[in-house]
Tab-separated table of C-alpha atoms in Angstrom:
chain	number	residue	atom	x	y	z
A	1	MET	CA	7.319	2.239	-7.581
A	2	LEU	CA	7.892	-1.410	-8.448
A	3	ALA	CA	10.533	-1.859	-11.145
A	4	LEU	CA	9.137	-4.598	-13.386
A	5	SER	CA	10.392	-5.970	-16.693
A	6	ASN	CA	10.654	-9.223	-18.609
A	7	LYS	CA	13.648	-10.066	-16.380
A	8	ASN	CA	11.667	-10.354	-13.160
A	9	VAL	CA	8.240	-11.453	-14.395
A	10	GLN	CA	7.432	-15.011	-15.505
A	11	LEU	CA	3.998	-15.902	-16.854
A	12	ASN	CA	2.378	-19.328	-17.166
A	13	ALA	CA	4.657	-21.053	-14.666
A	14	ALA	CA	3.790	-24.414	-13.113
A	15	VAL	CA	5.049	-26.166	-9.973
A	16	ASP	CA	3.871	-29.025	-7.795
A	17	ASN	CA	3.780	-27.257	-4.452
A	18	LYS	CA	4.351	-24.095	-2.418
A	19	ALA	CA	7.997	-24.866	-1.650
A	20	ASP	CA	8.808	-25.209	-5.346
A	21	ALA	CA	7.045	-21.916	-6.058
A	22	ILE	CA	9.201	-20.215	-3.436
A	23	ARG	CA	12.343	-21.804	-4.877
A	24	LEU	CA	11.394	-20.509	-8.327
A	25	VAL	CA	11.015	-16.880	-7.254
A	26	ALA	CA	14.143	-17.173	-5.087
A	27	LEU	CA	16.082	-18.351	-8.134
A	28	GLY	CA	14.916	-15.304	-10.059
A	29	LEU	CA	15.940	-12.957	-7.252
A	30	THR	CA	19.377	-14.583	-7.183
A	31	GLN	CA	19.875	-14.495	-10.959
A	32	ASN	CA	18.870	-10.825	-11.109
A	33	GLY	CA	21.368	-9.845	-8.433
A	34	ASN	CA	18.844	-9.000	-5.734
A	35	VAL	CA	20.016	-11.586	-3.215
A	36	LYS	CA	22.722	-14.103	-2.432
A	37	ALA	CA	21.922	-17.778	-2.948
A	38	ASP	CA	21.347	-18.499	0.747
A	39	TYR	CA	18.325	-16.173	0.753
A	40	GLU	CA	16.186	-19.059	-0.545
A	41	ALA	CA	16.579	-20.911	2.750
A	42	GLY	CA	15.385	-17.826	4.596
A	43	MET	CA	12.294	-17.602	2.394
A	44	LEU	CA	11.425	-21.231	3.069
A	45	ALA	CA	12.029	-20.764	6.797
A	46	ARG	CA	9.865	-17.653	6.831
A	47	GLU	CA	6.962	-19.621	5.384
A	48	THR	CA	7.050	-22.071	8.288
A	49	GLN	CA	6.578	-19.186	10.746
A	50	THR	CA	3.485	-17.571	9.242
A	51	SER	CA	1.850	-17.961	5.850
A	52	THR	CA	2.751	-15.243	3.369
A	53	TYR	CA	-0.575	-15.592	1.575
A	54	LEU	CA	-1.871	-12.032	1.279
A	55	GLY	CA	-5.334	-12.594	-0.169
A	56	ASN	CA	-6.985	-12.312	-3.609
A	57	GLY	CA	-4.853	-15.172	-4.948
A	58	ILE	CA	-1.575	-13.414	-4.101
A	59	ALA	CA	1.343	-14.667	-1.997
A	60	ILE	CA	4.406	-12.620	-1.054
A	61	PRO	CA	7.198	-14.953	0.150
A	62	HIS	CA	10.252	-13.177	1.561
A	63	GLY	CA	13.137	-13.815	3.901
A	64	THR	CA	13.389	-13.485	7.651
A	65	LEU	CA	14.976	-10.613	9.547
A	66	ASN	CA	18.016	-12.852	9.963
A	67	THR	CA	18.495	-13.076	6.181
A	68	ARG	CA	18.155	-9.368	5.453
A	69	HIS	CA	21.966	-9.086	5.201
A	70	LEU	CA	21.783	-11.363	2.148
A	71	VAL	CA	19.850	-8.737	0.169
A	72	GLU	CA	22.072	-7.013	-2.397
A	73	ASN	CA	19.439	-4.827	-4.077
A	74	THR	CA	15.793	-4.293	-3.197
A	75	GLY	CA	13.485	-5.839	-5.770
A	76	VAL	CA	10.859	-8.439	-6.597
A	77	GLN	CA	10.505	-11.592	-8.673
A	78	VAL	CA	6.998	-12.362	-9.892
A	79	CYS	CA	5.642	-15.688	-11.122
A	80	GLN	CA	2.144	-16.286	-12.429
A	81	PHE	CA	0.635	-19.750	-11.907
A	82	PRO	CA	-2.621	-19.932	-13.917
A	83	LYS	CA	-3.457	-23.358	-12.454
A	84	GLY	CA	-2.774	-22.121	-8.935
A	85	VAL	CA	-0.542	-23.274	-6.089
A	86	ASP	CA	-1.906	-24.645	-2.825
A	87	TRP	CA	-0.674	-22.171	-0.195
A	88	GLY	CA	-2.268	-23.975	2.738
A	89	GLU	CA	-5.350	-23.271	4.848
A	90	GLY	CA	-7.544	-23.540	1.755
A	91	ASN	CA	-5.779	-20.687	-0.037
A	92	ILE	CA	-4.744	-20.886	-3.687
A	93	ALA	CA	-2.066	-18.509	-4.996
A	94	TYR	CA	-2.105	-17.566	-8.674
A	95	VAL	CA	0.511	-14.826	-8.481
A	96	VAL	CA	3.587	-15.236	-6.267
A	97	ILE	CA	5.726	-12.178	-5.606
A	98	GLY	CA	9.103	-12.886	-4.064
A	99	ILE	CA	10.338	-9.850	-2.155
A	100	ALA	CA	13.900	-8.856	-1.293
A	101	ALA	CA	14.243	-5.631	0.663
A	102	LYS	CA	16.869	-3.881	2.737
A	103	SER	CA	16.045	-2.191	6.034
A	104	ASP	CA	12.419	-1.010	6.188
A	105	GLU	CA	12.082	-0.730	2.404
A	106	HIS	CA	9.829	-3.790	2.590
A	107	LEU	CA	7.110	-1.628	4.163
A	108	THR	CA	7.097	0.644	1.117
A	109	LEU	CA	6.976	-2.361	-1.204
A	110	LEU	CA	4.101	-3.899	0.731
A	111	ARG	CA	2.158	-0.625	0.688
A	112	GLN	CA	2.596	-0.363	-3.058
A	113	LEU	CA	1.522	-3.956	-3.613
A	114	THR	CA	-1.538	-3.847	-1.394
A	115	ALA	CA	-2.733	-0.608	-2.985
A	116	ILE	CA	-2.860	-2.460	-6.306
A	117	LEU	CA	-3.812	-5.954	-5.180
A	118	GLY	CA	-6.837	-4.800	-3.225
A	119	ASP	CA	-8.604	-4.478	-6.581
A	120	ASP	CA	-10.437	-7.764	-7.248
A	121	LYS	CA	-10.656	-7.161	-11.005
A	122	ALA	CA	-6.946	-6.409	-11.210
A	123	THR	CA	-5.930	-9.569	-9.361
A	124	GLU	CA	-8.273	-11.684	-11.473
A	125	GLN	CA	-6.665	-10.325	-14.632
A	126	LEU	CA	-3.174	-10.876	-13.222
A	127	ALA	CA	-4.010	-14.540	-12.680
A	128	LYS	CA	-5.035	-15.230	-16.265
A	129	THR	CA	-3.476	-12.770	-18.722
A	130	GLN	CA	-0.817	-14.098	-21.087
A	131	ASP	CA	0.228	-10.597	-22.181
A	132	ILE	CA	3.336	-9.702	-20.196
A	133	GLU	CA	3.026	-5.987	-20.967
A	134	GLU	CA	-0.523	-5.973	-19.614
A	135	PHE	CA	0.601	-7.943	-16.554
A	136	ILE	CA	3.360	-5.439	-15.817
A	137	ALA	CA	1.035	-2.486	-16.384
A	138	ILE	CA	-1.494	-3.846	-13.886
A	139	LEU	CA	1.011	-4.849	-11.217
A	140	SER	CA	2.976	-1.613	-11.487
A	141	GLY	CA	-0.245	0.331	-11.054
A	142	LYS	CA	-0.101	2.004	-14.454
A	143	LYS	CA	-3.403	0.633	-15.697
A	144	GLN	CA	-6.714	2.284	-14.821
A	145	LEU	CA	-5.356	4.314	-11.947
A	146	PRO	CA	-7.993	6.391	-10.141
A	147	VAL	CA	-7.535	10.143	-10.462
A	148	THR	CA	-6.939	10.198	-6.724
A	149	ALA	CA	-7.210	7.900	-3.717
A	150	GLU	CA	-6.751	7.892	0.055
A	151	SER	CA	-3.143	6.837	-0.503
A	152	LEU	CA	-2.472	10.130	-2.318
A	153	ILE	CA	-3.837	12.339	0.460
A	154	SER	CA	-1.594	13.439	3.355
A	155	LEU	CA	-3.232	15.509	6.086
A	156	ASN	CA	-1.865	16.957	9.342
A	157	THR	CA	1.724	16.905	8.107
A	158	GLU	CA	4.133	18.369	10.650
A	159	THR	CA	5.858	21.006	8.508
A	160	ALA	CA	5.707	24.688	7.641
A	161	SER	CA	7.456	24.158	4.301
A	162	LEU	CA	5.512	24.184	1.040
A	163	LEU	CA	8.500	22.483	-0.587
A	164	THR	CA	8.185	19.591	1.865
A	165	LEU	CA	4.489	19.252	1.031
A	166	SER	CA	5.319	19.266	-2.688
A	167	ALA	CA	7.985	16.611	-2.182
A	168	LEU	CA	5.523	14.429	-0.262
A	169	ASN	CA	2.997	14.657	-3.102
A	170	ALA	CA	5.656	13.927	-5.714
A	171	GLU	CA	6.895	10.892	-3.787
A	172	LYS	CA	3.409	9.397	-3.550
A	173	LEU	CA	2.637	10.037	-7.217
A	174	GLN	CA	5.912	8.392	-8.222
A	175	GLN	CA	5.507	5.420	-5.883
A	176	GLN	CA	2.047	4.687	-7.245
A	177	GLY	CA	2.956	4.940	-10.929
A	178	TYR	CA	1.495	8.311	-11.879
A	179	VAL	CA	4.823	10.003	-12.644
A	180	GLU	CA	8.472	9.273	-13.337
A	181	GLN	CA	11.589	10.749	-11.725
A	182	ALA	CA	11.755	13.533	-14.331
A	183	PHE	CA	8.452	14.859	-12.991
A	184	VAL	CA	9.790	14.958	-9.435
A	185	GLY	CA	12.928	16.874	-10.358
A	186	GLU	CA	11.068	19.473	-12.402
A	187	LEU	CA	8.300	19.861	-9.831
A	188	LEU	CA	10.639	20.623	-6.949
A	189	GLU	CA	12.275	23.409	-8.969
A	190	SER	CA	8.963	24.944	-10.081
A	191	THR	CA	7.061	27.864	-8.560
A	192	LEU	CA	3.801	27.183	-6.750
A	193	LEU	CA	0.638	28.902	-7.989
A	194	LYS	CA	-1.578	30.310	-5.246
A	195	LEU	CA	-5.254	29.424	-5.754
A	196	ALA	CA	-6.643	30.796	-2.476
A	197	ASP	CA	-5.610	31.461	1.106
A	198	ASN	CA	-3.450	28.527	2.239
A	199	LEU	CA	-4.056	26.706	-1.065
A	200	PHE	CA	-1.357	26.187	-3.703
A	201	ILE	CA	-1.069	24.091	-6.873
A	202	ASN	CA	1.854	22.794	-8.916
A	203	ASP	CA	2.659	20.389	-11.744
A	204	ALA	CA	5.419	19.481	-14.184
A	205	LYS	CA	5.564	19.004	-17.933
A	206	SER	CA	7.911	16.015	-17.836
A	207	GLY	CA	7.353	12.471	-16.638
A	208	ASN	CA	3.544	12.378	-16.500
A	209	GLN	CA	2.400	8.754	-16.806
A	210	ALA	CA	-1.230	8.880	-15.644
A	211	ASN	CA	-3.747	11.493	-14.552
A	212	GLY	CA	-3.557	11.964	-10.804
A	213	ILE	CA	-4.068	14.411	-7.959
A	214	ALA	CA	-2.081	14.333	-4.722
A	215	VAL	CA	-2.884	16.595	-1.788
A	216	ALA	CA	-0.651	17.394	1.182
A	217	ARG	CA	-1.824	19.602	4.050
A	218	ALA	CA	0.218	20.932	6.954
A	219	THR	CA	-1.140	21.022	10.493
A	220	ALA	CA	-1.310	24.821	10.188
A	221	GLY	CA	-3.544	24.505	7.127
A	222	GLN	CA	-1.221	25.203	4.208
A	223	THR	CA	-2.259	22.853	1.408
A	224	VAL	CA	-0.453	21.867	-1.784
A	225	VAL	CA	-2.276	20.153	-4.655
A	226	THR	CA	0.047	18.431	-7.126
A	227	ILE	CA	-1.261	17.477	-10.553
A	228	ALA	CA	-0.050	14.670	-12.806
A	229	ASN	CA	-1.530	15.557	-16.188
A	230	ALA	CA	-1.141	12.823	-18.795
A	231	ASP	CA	-3.865	13.839	-21.253
A	232	GLU	CA	-6.726	16.256	-21.892
A	233	THR	CA	-9.275	14.159	-19.991
A	234	MET	CA	-7.802	15.754	-16.869
A	235	ASN	CA	-9.237	19.155	-17.810
A	236	ALA	CA	-12.615	18.518	-16.178
A	237	GLN	CA	-10.912	17.722	-12.879
A	238	LEU	CA	-8.739	20.836	-13.108
A	239	GLU	CA	-11.807	23.024	-13.580
A	240	LYS	CA	-13.106	21.838	-10.205
A	241	LEU	CA	-10.144	23.498	-8.508
A	242	LEU	CA	-11.578	26.919	-9.370
A	243	ASN	CA	-14.726	26.216	-7.347
A	244	LYS	CA	-14.712	27.991	-3.953
A	245	GLU	CA	-16.411	25.073	-2.167
A	246	VAL	CA	-13.863	22.648	-3.591
A	247	GLN	CA	-11.063	24.922	-2.437
A	248	GLN	CA	-12.517	25.054	1.067
A	249	THR	CA	-12.747	21.263	1.235
A	250	LEU	CA	-9.142	20.926	0.123
A	251	VAL	CA	-7.888	23.084	3.010
A	252	SER	CA	-10.228	21.782	5.713
A	253	GLY	CA	-11.942	18.528	4.692
A	254	SER	CA	-11.186	14.953	5.739
A	255	VAL	CA	-9.404	12.416	3.551
A	256	ALA	CA	-12.750	11.008	2.430
A	257	ASP	CA	-14.055	14.513	1.677
A	258	VAL	CA	-11.040	15.342	-0.481
A	259	VAL	CA	-11.194	12.071	-2.422
A	260	ALA	CA	-14.938	12.523	-2.966
A	261	LEU	CA	-14.248	15.795	-4.797
A	262	PHE	CA	-12.740	13.843	-7.667
A	263	VAL	CA	-13.859	10.217	-7.282
A	264	GLU	CA	-17.294	8.791	-6.570
A	265	GLN	CA	-16.973	6.406	-3.645
A	266	LYS	CA	-18.762	4.830	-0.756
A	267	SER	CA	-18.085	6.236	2.643
A	268	VAL	CA	-15.539	4.407	4.770
A	269	VAL	CA	-18.265	3.322	7.181
A	270	GLU	CA	-20.521	2.034	4.409
A	271	GLU	CA	-17.681	0.164	2.749
A	272	ALA	CA	-16.526	-1.435	5.971
A	273	GLY	CA	-20.031	-2.232	7.152
A	274	VAL	CA	-19.618	-0.875	10.694
A	275	ALA	CA	-21.112	2.423	11.854
A	276	GLU	CA	-19.846	2.869	15.407
A	277	GLY	CA	-18.568	0.920	18.373
A	278	LEU	CA	-16.056	0.701	21.178
A	279	GLU	CA	-12.669	2.251	20.475
A	280	ALA	CA	-9.078	1.841	21.603
A	281	THR	CA	-5.750	3.195	20.373
A	282	PHE	CA	-2.426	1.374	20.686
A	283	GLU	CA	1.151	2.307	19.816
A	284	VAL	CA	3.109	-0.193	17.720
A	285	LEU	CA	6.364	-1.206	19.406
A	286	ASN	CA	7.844	-3.487	16.738
A	287	GLU	CA	11.286	-2.293	15.683
A	288	HIS	CA	10.593	-2.915	11.987
A	289	GLY	CA	6.936	-1.947	11.982
A	290	LEU	CA	4.109	-4.186	10.847
A	291	HIS	CA	5.670	-6.132	8.016
A	292	ALA	CA	3.923	-9.293	6.854
A	293	ARG	CA	4.639	-11.539	9.843
A	294	PRO	CA	3.451	-9.309	12.731
A	295	SER	CA	0.567	-8.164	10.538
A	296	ALA	CA	-0.495	-11.798	10.161
A	297	VAL	CA	-0.233	-12.312	13.933
A	298	LEU	CA	-2.429	-9.256	14.478
A	299	VAL	CA	-5.017	-10.471	11.968
A	300	ASN	CA	-5.093	-13.916	13.597
A	301	GLU	CA	-5.661	-12.272	16.985
A	302	VAL	CA	-8.542	-10.213	15.590
A	303	LYS	CA	-10.153	-13.288	14.024
A	304	LYS	CA	-10.492	-14.937	17.445
A	305	TYR	CA	-13.387	-12.719	18.455
A	306	ASP	CA	-17.067	-12.540	17.625
A	307	ALA	CA	-16.827	-8.906	16.626
A	308	GLU	CA	-16.523	-6.628	13.613
A	309	ILE	CA	-13.265	-4.719	13.945
A	310	LEU	CA	-11.881	-1.806	11.946
A	311	VAL	CA	-8.439	-0.277	12.219
A	312	GLN	CA	-6.724	2.855	10.971
A	313	ASN	CA	-3.205	4.262	11.152
A	314	LEU	CA	-3.590	7.640	12.836
A	315	ASP	CA	-0.077	8.712	11.903
A	316	ARG	CA	-0.790	8.286	8.196
A	317	ASP	CA	-4.404	9.440	8.513
A	318	THR	CA	-5.580	6.334	6.651
A	319	PRO	CA	-9.238	5.374	6.332
A	320	LEU	CA	-10.655	2.659	8.575
A	321	VAL	CA	-10.189	-0.806	7.069
A	322	LYS	CA	-11.232	-4.303	8.074
A	323	ALA	CA	-8.775	-5.639	10.640
A	324	LYS	CA	-9.483	-9.266	9.665
A	325	SER	CA	-7.943	-8.688	6.215
A	326	LEU	CA	-4.178	-9.154	6.051
A	327	MET	CA	-4.008	-7.176	2.832
A	328	LYS	CA	-5.825	-4.236	4.422
A	329	VAL	CA	-3.645	-4.273	7.540
A	330	VAL	CA	-0.425	-4.402	5.529
A	331	SER	CA	-1.655	-1.500	3.389
A	332	LEU	CA	-1.643	0.763	6.466
A	333	GLY	CA	2.147	1.031	6.254
A	334	VAL	CA	2.658	0.889	10.009
A	335	GLN	CA	6.089	1.784	11.365
A	336	LYS	CA	7.446	1.717	14.906
A	337	GLY	CA	5.740	4.341	17.051
A	338	HIS	CA	2.670	4.649	14.840
A	339	LYS	CA	-0.674	4.646	16.648
A	340	LEU	CA	-3.439	2.305	15.523
A	341	ARG	CA	-7.067	3.124	16.306
A	342	PHE	CA	-9.419	0.140	16.537
A	343	VAL	CA	-13.221	0.325	16.404
A	344	ALA	CA	-15.086	-2.825	17.475
A	345	THR	CA	-18.757	-3.837	17.554
A	346	GLY	CA	-20.385	-7.149	18.405
A	347	ASN	CA	-20.691	-9.602	21.272
A	348	GLU	CA	-16.985	-9.648	22.083
A	349	ALA	CA	-16.072	-6.072	21.190
A	350	GLN	CA	-14.449	-5.174	24.509
A	351	LYS	CA	-12.794	-8.574	24.832
A	352	ALA	CA	-11.367	-8.116	21.350
A	353	LEU	CA	-9.912	-4.695	22.137
A	354	ASP	CA	-8.347	-6.037	25.328
A	355	GLY	CA	-6.799	-8.970	23.475
A	356	ILE	CA	-5.532	-6.788	20.648
A	357	GLY	CA	-3.953	-4.416	23.139
A	358	LEU	CA	-2.092	-7.226	24.877
A	359	ALA	CA	-0.926	-8.659	21.553
A	360	ILE	CA	0.445	-5.319	20.399
A	361	GLN	CA	2.086	-4.735	23.778
A	362	SER	CA	3.866	-8.084	23.392
A	363	LYS	CA	5.161	-6.949	19.967
A	364	LEU	CA	2.979	-9.470	18.131
A	365	GLY	CA	5.306	-12.369	18.814
A	366	GLU	CA	8.554	-10.684	17.805
């Protein structure tokens, strides 16, 4: 999960332009030992290639692949600009998150950020709060976390090991702010409780930060439910696990079905606004996956067409999301070799799928 403190968060900042905003977060990254001084030039160069505006008033400037060797320690520097910064193309950034990441760690950071920043209310509060503790709580995902979400559900995992499934759940709960490292260590040494055929549950007494439920299911059907239990309000959710129909859904239902057991939500189709359409699946060839730049190229390609287009990452079993949203595309956490399924409707549906396929085949400009 994002490591945030007073050292790497600055509220109520003000600058004249985008370049100065980037220089400010770059300075913070340098002072905190995340990067060498030359990384700033890479951040400014990166911005000339493709805008790092993510959406919802958030920008995520970062270096180029050529400046990755200048990263000393993965981390972020966050500046809040209540008056906003013109980020070009009519976009105003109120929160600027400078990212420094080694290797493919940037994909994990981006997934964490987009899971939080997709919440309109959260981003609105980030833009205006003057309480640094509240700001950190929101951005680190520790405030008003849902009891579960699609990002906590892992289906069709290629393993026969219950320990591997437990570790996957623990990793997701930790990344998203539900638990601390102490929880992970204790959990992996604990004994699983069998609830039903192919269904197991575990938890830990230490390191619980928020109420949460993570579910990991193997391709053969073995399912592990991991509970983060921060307070007694979790009891009602735990009682559901004794219900036979709930148990059956956990071992055989879809991601949406599992989430719906614990959280009221719209269906993926209803939320996205598209019921059915033409489909195509493409394998991502980019060596470093879909980080911000190739994601932006993909979104720009999608926006060319008179069509409604959804996309999902089949390898992560994500829900369908709107392919014209950079934040949604980045949240898919796409790595090299992952397969993306596109669903398109509208006047140029087939043309869009053809164009998207060619763009992905050409490695989205990389």
